[in-house]
Short mmCIF file of N, CA and C and ligand atoms in Angstrom, two decimals:
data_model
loop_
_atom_site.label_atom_id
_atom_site.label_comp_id
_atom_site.label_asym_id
_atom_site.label_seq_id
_atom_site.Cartn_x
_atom_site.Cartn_y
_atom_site.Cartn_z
N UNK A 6 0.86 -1.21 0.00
CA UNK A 6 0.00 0.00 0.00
C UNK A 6 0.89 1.25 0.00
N UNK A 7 1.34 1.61 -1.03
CA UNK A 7 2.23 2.65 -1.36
C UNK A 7 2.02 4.20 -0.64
N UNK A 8 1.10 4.10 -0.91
CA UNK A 8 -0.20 5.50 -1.09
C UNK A 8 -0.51 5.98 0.16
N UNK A 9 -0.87 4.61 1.33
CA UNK A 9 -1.21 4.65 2.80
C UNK A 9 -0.03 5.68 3.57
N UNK A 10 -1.46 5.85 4.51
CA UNK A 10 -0.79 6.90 5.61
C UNK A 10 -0.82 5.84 7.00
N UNK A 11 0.13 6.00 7.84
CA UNK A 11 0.17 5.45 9.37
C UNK A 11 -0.72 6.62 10.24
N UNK A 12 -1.56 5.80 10.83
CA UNK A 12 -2.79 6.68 11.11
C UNK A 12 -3.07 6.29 13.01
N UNK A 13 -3.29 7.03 13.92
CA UNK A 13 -3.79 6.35 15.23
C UNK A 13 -4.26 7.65 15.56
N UNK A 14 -5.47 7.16 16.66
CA UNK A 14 -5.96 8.56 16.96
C UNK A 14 -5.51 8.15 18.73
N UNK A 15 -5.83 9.39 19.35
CA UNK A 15 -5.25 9.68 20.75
C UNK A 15 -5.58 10.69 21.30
N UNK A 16 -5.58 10.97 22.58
CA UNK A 16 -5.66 12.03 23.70
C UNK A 16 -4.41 12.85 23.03
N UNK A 17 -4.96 13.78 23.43
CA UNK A 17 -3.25 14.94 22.93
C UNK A 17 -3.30 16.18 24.31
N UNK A 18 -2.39 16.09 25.07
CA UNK A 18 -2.71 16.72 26.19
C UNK A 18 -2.44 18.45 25.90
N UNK A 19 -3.10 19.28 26.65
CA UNK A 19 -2.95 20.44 26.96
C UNK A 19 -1.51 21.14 27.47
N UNK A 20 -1.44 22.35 26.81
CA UNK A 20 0.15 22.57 27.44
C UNK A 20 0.15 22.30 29.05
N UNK A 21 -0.74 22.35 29.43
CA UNK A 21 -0.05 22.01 30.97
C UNK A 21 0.01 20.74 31.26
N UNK A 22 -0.66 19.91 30.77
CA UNK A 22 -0.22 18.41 31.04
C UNK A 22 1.00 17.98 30.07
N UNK A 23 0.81 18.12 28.95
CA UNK A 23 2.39 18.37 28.29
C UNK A 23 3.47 19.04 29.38
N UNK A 24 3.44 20.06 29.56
CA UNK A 24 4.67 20.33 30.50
C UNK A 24 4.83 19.71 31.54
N UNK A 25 3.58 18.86 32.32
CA UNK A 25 3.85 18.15 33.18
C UNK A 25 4.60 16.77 32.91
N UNK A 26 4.00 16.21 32.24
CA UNK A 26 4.38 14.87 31.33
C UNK A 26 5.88 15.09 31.03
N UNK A 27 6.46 16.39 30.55
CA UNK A 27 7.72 16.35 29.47
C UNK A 27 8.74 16.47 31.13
N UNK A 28 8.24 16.77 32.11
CA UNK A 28 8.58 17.45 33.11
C UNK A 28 8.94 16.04 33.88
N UNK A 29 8.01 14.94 33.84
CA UNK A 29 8.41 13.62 34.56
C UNK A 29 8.95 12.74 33.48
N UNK A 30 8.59 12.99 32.03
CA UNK A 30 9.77 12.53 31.31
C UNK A 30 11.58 13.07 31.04
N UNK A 31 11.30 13.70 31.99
CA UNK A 31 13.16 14.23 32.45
C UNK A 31 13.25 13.54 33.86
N UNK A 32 12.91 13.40 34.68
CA UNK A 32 13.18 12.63 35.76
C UNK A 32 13.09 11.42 35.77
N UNK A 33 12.37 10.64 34.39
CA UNK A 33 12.50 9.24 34.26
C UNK A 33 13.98 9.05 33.97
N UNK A 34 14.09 9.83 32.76
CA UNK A 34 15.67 9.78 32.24
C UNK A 34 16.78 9.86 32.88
N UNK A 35 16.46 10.50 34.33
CA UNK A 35 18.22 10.58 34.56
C UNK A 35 17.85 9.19 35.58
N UNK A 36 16.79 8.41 35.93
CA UNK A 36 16.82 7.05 36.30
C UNK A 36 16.91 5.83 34.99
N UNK A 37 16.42 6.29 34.45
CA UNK A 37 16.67 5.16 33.34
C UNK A 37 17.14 5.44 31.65
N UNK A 38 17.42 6.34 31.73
CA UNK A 38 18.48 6.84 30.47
C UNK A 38 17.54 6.77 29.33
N UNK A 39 17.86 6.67 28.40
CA UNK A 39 17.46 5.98 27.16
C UNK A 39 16.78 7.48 26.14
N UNK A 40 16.02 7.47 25.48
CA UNK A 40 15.81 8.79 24.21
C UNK A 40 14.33 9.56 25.25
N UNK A 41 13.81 10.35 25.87
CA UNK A 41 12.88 10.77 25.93
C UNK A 41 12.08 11.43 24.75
N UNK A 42 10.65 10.92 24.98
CA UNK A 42 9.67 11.07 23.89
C UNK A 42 9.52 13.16 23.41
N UNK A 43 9.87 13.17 22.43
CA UNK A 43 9.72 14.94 22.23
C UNK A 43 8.41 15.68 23.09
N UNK A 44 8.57 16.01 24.09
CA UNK A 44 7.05 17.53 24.59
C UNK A 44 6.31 17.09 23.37
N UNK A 45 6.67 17.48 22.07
CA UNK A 45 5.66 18.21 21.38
C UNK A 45 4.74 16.48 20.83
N UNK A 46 5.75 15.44 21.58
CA UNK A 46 5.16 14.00 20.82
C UNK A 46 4.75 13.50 21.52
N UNK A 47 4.00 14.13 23.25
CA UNK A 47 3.76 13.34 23.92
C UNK A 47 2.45 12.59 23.85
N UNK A 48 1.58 11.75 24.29
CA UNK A 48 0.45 11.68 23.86
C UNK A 48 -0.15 10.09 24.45
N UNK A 49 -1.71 9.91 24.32
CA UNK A 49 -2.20 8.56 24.79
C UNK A 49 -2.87 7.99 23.84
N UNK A 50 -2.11 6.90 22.77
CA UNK A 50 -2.92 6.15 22.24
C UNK A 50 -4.03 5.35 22.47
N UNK A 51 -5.42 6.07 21.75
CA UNK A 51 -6.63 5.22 21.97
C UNK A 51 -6.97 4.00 20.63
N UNK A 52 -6.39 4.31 19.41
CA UNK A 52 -6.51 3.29 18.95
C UNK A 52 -5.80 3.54 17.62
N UNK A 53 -4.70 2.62 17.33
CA UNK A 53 -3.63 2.72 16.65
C UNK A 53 -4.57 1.61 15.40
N UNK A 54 -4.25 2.32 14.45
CA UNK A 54 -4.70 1.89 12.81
C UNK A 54 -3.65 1.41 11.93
N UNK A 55 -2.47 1.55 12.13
CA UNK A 55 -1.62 1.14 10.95
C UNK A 55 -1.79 2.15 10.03
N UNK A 56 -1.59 1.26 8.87
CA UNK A 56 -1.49 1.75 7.54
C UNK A 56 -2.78 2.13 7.07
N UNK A 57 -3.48 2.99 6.61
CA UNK A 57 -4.48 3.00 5.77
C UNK A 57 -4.51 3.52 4.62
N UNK A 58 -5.36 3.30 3.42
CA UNK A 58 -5.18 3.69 2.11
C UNK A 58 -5.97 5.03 2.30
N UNK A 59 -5.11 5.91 1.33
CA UNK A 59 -5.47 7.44 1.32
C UNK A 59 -6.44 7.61 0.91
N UNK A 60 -7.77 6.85 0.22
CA UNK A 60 -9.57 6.91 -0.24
C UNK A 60 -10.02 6.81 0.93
N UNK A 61 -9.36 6.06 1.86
CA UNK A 61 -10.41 6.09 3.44
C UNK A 61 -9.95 7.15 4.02
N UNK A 62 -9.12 8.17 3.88
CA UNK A 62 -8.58 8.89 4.85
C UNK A 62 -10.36 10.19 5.00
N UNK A 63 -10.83 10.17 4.14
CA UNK A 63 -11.76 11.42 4.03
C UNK A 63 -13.26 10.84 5.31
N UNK A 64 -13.10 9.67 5.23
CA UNK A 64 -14.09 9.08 6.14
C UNK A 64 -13.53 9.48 7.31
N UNK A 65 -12.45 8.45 7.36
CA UNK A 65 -11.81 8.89 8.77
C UNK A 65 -11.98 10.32 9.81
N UNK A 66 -11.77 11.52 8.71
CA UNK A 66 -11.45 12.97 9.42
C UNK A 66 -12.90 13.01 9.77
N UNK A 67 -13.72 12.37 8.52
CA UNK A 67 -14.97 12.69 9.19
C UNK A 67 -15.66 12.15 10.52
N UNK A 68 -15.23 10.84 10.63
CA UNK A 68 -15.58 9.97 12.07
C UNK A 68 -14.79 11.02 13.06
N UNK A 69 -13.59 11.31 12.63
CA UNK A 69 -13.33 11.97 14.20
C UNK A 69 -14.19 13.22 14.46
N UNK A 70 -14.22 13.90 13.38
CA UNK A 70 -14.83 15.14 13.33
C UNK A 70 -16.51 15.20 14.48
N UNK A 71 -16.77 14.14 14.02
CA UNK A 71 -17.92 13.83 14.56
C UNK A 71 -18.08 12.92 15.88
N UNK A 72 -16.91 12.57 16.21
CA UNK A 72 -17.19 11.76 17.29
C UNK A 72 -17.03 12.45 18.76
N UNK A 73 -18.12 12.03 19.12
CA UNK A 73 -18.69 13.26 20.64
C UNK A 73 -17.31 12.98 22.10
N UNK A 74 -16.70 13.33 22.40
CA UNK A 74 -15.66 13.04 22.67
C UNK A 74 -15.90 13.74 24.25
N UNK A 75 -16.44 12.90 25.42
CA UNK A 75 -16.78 13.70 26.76
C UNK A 75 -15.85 14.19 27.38
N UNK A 76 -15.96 15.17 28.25
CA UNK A 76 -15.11 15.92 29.29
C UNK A 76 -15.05 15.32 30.50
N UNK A 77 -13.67 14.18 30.71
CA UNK A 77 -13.64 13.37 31.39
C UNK A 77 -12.00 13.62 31.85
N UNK A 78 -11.68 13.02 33.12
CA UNK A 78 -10.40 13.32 33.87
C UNK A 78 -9.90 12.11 33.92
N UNK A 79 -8.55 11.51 34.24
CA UNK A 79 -8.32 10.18 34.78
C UNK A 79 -6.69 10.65 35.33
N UNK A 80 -6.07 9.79 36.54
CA UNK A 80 -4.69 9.73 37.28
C UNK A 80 -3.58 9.32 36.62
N UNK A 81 -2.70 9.81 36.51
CA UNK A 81 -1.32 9.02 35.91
C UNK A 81 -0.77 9.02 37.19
N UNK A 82 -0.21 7.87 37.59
CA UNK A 82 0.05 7.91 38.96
C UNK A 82 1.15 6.58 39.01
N UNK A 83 1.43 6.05 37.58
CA UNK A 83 1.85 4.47 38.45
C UNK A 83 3.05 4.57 36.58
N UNK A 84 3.85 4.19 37.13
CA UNK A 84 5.33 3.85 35.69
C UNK A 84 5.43 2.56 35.58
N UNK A 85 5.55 2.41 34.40
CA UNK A 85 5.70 0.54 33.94
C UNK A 85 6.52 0.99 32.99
N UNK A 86 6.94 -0.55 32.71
CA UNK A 86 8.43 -1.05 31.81
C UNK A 86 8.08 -1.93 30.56
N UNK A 87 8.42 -1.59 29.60
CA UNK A 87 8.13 -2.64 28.34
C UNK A 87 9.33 -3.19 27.89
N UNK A 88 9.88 -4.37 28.19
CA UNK A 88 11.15 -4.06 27.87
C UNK A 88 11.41 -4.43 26.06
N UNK A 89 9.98 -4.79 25.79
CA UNK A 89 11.08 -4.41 23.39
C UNK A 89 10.51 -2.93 24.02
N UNK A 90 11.95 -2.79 23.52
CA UNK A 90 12.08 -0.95 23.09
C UNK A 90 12.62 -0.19 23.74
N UNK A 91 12.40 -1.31 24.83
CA UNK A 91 12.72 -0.35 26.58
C UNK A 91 11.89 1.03 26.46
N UNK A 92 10.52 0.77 26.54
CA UNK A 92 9.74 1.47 26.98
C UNK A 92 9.16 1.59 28.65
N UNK A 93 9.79 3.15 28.94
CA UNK A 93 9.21 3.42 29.80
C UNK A 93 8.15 4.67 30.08
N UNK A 94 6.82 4.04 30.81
CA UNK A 94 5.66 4.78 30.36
C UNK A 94 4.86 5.12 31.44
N UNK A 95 4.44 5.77 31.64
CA UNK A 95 3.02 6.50 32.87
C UNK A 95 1.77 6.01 32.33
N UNK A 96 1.36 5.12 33.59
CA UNK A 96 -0.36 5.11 33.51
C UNK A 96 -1.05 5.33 35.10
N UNK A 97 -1.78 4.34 34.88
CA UNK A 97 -2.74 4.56 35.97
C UNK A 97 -2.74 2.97 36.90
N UNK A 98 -2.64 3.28 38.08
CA UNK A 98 -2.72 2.41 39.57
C UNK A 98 -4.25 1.89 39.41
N UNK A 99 -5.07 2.80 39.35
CA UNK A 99 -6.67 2.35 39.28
C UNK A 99 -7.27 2.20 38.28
N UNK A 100 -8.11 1.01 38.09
CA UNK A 100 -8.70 0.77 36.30
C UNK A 100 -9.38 2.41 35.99
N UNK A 101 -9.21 2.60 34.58
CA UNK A 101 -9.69 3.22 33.93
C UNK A 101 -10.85 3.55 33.22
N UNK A 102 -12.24 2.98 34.13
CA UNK A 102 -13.61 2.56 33.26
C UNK A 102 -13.60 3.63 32.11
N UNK A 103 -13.88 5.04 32.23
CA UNK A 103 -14.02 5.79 31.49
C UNK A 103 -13.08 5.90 30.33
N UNK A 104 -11.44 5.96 30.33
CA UNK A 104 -10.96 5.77 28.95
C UNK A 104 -10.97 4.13 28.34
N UNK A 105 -11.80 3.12 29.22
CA UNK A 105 -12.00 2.15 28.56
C UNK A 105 -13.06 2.17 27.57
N UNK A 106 -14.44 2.82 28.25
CA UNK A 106 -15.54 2.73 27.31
C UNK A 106 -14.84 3.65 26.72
N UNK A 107 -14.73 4.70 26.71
CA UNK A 107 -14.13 5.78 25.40
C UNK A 107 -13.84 4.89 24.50
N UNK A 108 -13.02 4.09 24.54
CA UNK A 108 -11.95 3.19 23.70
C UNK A 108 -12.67 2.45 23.05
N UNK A 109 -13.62 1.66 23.77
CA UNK A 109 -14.75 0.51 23.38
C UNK A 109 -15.54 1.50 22.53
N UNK A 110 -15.84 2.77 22.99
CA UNK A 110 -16.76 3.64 21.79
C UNK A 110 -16.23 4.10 20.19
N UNK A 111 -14.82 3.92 20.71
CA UNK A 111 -14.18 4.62 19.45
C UNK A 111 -14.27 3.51 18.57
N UNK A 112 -13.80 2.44 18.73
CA UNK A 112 -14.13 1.04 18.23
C UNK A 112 -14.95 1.03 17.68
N UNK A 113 -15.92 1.07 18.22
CA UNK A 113 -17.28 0.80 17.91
C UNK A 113 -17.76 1.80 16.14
N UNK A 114 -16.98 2.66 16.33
CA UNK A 114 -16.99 4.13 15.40
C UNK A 114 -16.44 3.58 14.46
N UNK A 115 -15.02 2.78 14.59
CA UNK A 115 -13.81 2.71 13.88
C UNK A 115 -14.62 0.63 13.24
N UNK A 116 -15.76 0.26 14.07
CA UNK A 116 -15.55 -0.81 12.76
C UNK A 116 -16.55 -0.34 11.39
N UNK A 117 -17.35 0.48 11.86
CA UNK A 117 -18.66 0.89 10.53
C UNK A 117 -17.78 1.35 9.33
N UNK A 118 -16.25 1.32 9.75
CA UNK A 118 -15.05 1.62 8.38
C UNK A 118 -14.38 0.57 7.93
N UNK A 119 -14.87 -0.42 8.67
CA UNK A 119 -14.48 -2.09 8.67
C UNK A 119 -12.96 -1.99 9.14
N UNK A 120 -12.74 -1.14 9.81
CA UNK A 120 -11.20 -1.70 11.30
C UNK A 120 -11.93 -2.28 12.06
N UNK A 121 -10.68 -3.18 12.65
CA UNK A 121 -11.24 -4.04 13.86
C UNK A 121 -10.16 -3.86 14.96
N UNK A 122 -10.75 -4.12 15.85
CA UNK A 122 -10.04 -3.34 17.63
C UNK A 122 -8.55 -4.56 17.23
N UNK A 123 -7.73 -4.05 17.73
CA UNK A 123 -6.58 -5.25 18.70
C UNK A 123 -7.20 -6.64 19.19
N UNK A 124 -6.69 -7.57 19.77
CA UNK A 124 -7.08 -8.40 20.42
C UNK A 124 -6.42 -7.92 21.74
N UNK A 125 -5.54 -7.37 21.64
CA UNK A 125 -4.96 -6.76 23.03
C UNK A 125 -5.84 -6.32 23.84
N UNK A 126 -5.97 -6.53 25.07
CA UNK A 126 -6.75 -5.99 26.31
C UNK A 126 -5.87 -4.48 26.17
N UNK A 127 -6.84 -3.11 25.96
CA UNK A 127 -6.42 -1.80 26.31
C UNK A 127 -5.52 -1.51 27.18
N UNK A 128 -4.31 -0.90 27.13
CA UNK A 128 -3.71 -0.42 28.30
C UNK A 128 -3.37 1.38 28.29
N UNK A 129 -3.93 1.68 28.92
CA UNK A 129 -3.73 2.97 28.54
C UNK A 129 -2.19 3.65 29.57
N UNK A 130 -1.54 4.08 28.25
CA UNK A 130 -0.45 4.84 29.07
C UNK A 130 0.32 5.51 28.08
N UNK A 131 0.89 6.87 28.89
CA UNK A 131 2.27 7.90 27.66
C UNK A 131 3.33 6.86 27.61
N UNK A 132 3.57 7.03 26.74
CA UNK A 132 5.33 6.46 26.23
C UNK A 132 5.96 7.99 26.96
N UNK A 133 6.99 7.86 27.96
CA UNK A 133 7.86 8.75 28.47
C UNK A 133 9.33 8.34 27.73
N UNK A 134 10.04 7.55 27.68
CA UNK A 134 11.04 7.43 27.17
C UNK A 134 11.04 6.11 26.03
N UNK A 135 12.27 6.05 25.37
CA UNK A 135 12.65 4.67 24.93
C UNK A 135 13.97 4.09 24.86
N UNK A 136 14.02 2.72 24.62
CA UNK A 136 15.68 2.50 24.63
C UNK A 136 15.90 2.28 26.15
N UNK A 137 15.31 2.92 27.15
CA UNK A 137 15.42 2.91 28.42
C UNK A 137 16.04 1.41 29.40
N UNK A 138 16.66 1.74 29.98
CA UNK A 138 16.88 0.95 31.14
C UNK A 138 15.49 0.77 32.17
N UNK A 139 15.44 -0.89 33.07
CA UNK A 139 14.17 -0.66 33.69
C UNK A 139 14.68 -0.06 34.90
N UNK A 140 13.80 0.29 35.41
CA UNK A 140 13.92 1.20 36.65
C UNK A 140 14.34 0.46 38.04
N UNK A 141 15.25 1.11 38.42
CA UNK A 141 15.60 0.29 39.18
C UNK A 141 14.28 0.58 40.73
N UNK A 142 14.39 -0.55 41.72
CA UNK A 142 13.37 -0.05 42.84
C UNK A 142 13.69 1.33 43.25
N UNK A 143 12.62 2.03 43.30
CA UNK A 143 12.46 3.09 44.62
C UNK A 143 13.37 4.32 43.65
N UNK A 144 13.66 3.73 42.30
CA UNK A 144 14.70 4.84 40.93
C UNK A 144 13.68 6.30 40.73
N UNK A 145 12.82 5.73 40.52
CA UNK A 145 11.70 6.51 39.53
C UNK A 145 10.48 7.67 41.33
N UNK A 146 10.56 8.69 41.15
CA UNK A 146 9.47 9.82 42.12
C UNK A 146 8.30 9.26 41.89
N UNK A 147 7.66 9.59 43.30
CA UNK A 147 6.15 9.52 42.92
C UNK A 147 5.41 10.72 42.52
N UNK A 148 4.56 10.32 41.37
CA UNK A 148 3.74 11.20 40.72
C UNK A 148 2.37 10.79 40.81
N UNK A 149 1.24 12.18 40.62
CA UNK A 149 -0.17 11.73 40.34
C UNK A 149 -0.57 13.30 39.65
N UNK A 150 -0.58 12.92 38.43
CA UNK A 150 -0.68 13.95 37.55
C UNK A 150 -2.51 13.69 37.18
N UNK A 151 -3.35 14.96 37.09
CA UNK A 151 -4.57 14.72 36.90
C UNK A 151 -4.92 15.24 35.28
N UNK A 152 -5.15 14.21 34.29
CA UNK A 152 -5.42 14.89 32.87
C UNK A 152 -6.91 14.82 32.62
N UNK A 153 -7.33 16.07 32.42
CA UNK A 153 -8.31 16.44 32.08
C UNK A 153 -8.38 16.55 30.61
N UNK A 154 -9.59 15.69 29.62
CA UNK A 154 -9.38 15.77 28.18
C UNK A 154 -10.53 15.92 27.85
N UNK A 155 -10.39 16.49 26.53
CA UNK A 155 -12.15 16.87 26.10
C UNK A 155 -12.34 17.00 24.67
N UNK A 156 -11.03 16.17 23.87
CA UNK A 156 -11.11 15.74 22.23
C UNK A 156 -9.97 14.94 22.04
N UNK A 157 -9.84 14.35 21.33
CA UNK A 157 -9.15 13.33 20.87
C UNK A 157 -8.51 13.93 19.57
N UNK A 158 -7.79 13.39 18.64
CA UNK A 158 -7.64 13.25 17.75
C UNK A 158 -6.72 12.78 16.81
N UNK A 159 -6.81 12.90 15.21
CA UNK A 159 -6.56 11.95 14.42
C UNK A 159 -5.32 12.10 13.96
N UNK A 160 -4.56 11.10 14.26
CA UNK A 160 -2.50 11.59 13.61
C UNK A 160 -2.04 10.86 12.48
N UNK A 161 -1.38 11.35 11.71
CA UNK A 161 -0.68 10.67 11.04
C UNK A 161 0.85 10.80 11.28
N UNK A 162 1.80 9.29 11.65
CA UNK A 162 2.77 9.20 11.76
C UNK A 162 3.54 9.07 10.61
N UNK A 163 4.27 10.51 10.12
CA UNK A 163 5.13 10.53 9.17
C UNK A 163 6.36 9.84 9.06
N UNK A 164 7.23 8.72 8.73
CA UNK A 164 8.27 8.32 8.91
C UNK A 164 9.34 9.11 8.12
N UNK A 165 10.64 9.75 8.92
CA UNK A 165 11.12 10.57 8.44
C UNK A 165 12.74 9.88 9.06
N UNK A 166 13.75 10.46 8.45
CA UNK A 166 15.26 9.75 9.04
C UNK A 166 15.27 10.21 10.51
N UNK A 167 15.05 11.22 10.77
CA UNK A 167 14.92 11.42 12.26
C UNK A 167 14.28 10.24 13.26
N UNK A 168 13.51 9.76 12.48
CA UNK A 168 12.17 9.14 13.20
C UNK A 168 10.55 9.55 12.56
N UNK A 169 9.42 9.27 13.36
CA UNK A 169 8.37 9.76 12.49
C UNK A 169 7.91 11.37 13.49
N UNK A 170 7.61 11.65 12.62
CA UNK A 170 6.73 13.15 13.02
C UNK A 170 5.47 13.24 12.64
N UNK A 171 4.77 13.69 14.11
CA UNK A 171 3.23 13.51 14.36
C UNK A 171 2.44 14.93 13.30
N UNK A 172 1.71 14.46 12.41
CA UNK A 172 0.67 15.39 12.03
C UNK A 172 -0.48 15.19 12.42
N UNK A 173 -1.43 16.78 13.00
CA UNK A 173 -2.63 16.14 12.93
C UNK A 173 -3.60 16.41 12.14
N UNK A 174 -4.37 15.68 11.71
CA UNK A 174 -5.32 15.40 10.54
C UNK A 174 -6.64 16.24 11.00
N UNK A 175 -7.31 15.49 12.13
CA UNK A 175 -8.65 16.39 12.47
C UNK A 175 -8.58 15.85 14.07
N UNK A 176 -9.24 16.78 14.76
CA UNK A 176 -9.68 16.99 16.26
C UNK A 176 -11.31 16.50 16.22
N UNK A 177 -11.81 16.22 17.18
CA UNK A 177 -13.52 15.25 17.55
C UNK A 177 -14.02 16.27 18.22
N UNK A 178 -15.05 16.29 18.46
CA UNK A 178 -16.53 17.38 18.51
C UNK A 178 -16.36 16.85 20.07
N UNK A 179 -16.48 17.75 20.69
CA UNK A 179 -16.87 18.04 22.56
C UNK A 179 -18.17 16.94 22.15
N UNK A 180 -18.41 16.50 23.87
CA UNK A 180 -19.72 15.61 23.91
C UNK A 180 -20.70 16.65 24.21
P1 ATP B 20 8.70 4.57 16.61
O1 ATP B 20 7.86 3.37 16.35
O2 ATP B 20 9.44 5.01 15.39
O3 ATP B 20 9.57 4.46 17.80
P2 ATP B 20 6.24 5.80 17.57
O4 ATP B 20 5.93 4.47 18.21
O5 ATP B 20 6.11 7.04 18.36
O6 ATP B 20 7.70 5.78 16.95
P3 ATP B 20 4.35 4.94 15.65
O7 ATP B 20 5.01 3.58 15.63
O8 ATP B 20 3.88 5.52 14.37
O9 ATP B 20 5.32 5.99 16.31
O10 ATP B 20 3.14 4.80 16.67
C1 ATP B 20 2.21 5.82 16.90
C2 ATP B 20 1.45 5.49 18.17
O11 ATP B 20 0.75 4.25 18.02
C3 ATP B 20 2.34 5.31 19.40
O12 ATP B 20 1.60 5.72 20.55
C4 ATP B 20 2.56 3.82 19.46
O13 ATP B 20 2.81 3.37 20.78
C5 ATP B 20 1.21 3.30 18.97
N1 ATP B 20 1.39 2.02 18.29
C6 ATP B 20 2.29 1.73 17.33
N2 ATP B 20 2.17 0.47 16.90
C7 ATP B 20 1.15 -0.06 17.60
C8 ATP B 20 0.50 -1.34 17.62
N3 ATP B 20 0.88 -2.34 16.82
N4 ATP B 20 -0.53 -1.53 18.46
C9 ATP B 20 -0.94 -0.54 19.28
N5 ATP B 20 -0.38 0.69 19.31
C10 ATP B 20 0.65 0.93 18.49
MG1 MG B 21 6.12 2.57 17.21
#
């Protein structure tokens, strides 16, 4: 698929949760080294698409455009380790009902385009660094950052020699 764009849509935080986020992605780093994710790339994948062919892209802007997107809060409070990639990332200590149904709703949006969810059980969390070392005990501060979000929206990951660079396509309608 020559033509296709790398497409995922996501929470995109506000400069102040951005500065907070870019702010505990410097204190991850001097515990566990590795590339921290750019401020301007920080972000919470709700549902990663791959590749799509550029005739669906016009649907797409329109599903987000339209998708009612509520004014809802949730905790980043808890750091986990992935180790392909050595990803280290901020989520949440307490389940997440609300960015789950979000997720389950977006789905729900995203099959009437015939995508189909992951089989992966959702995990919601920022990528703070990569390449990273895991943390050693008691390495990493405690944090409880409160993100307040109230649109989502649609990216395309440009692959570039640097790495890829985030465009965004379209933002989702307040609930
Ligand atoms: P890179 O892969 O070059 O390190 P990146 O992961 O930031 O950079 P993409 O791979 O385009 O850029 O991914 C965009 C977003 O989608 C990221 O939040 C990434 O974690 C997520 N993502 C990528 N691949 C998948 C996948 N197979 N399943 C779920 N989420 C994914
Ligand atoms: Mg990736």
């Amino acid at each position: 698929m020559a033509n296709g764009r790398r497409l995922f849509l996501a929470l995109w935080p506000d400069p102040a949760v951005r500065e907070a986020l870019a702010r505990t992605a410097g204190q991850a780093h001097l515990a566990c080294h590795g590339r921290p994710v750019a401020p301007e790339h920080l972000h919470l994948t709700l549902a990663f698409l791959g590749r799509v062919h550029d005739a669906r892209l016009a649907s797409l802007v329109a599903l987000t455009e339209a998708f009612p997107c509520p004014a809802e809060a949730f905790s980043l409070d808890r750091f986990g380790y992935f180790p392909r990639g050595g990803v280290l990332w901020l989520g949440s200590q307490a389940p997440t009902p609300r960015l789950t149904t979000l997720h389950h709703r977006l789905w729900q949006a995203l099959a009437c385009e015939g995508l189909s969810p992951p089989e992966r059980t959702f995990l919601p969390h920022v990528t703070l660094l990569r390449h990273a070392v895991p943390p050693a005990p008691g390495a990493l501060p405690g944090i409880a950052l409160n993100w307040h979000y109230t649109q989502l929206r649609l990216i395309e990951s440009v692959i570039t020699e640097e790495g890829p660079r985030y465009e965004g396509l379209a933002t989702s309608a307040s609930a």
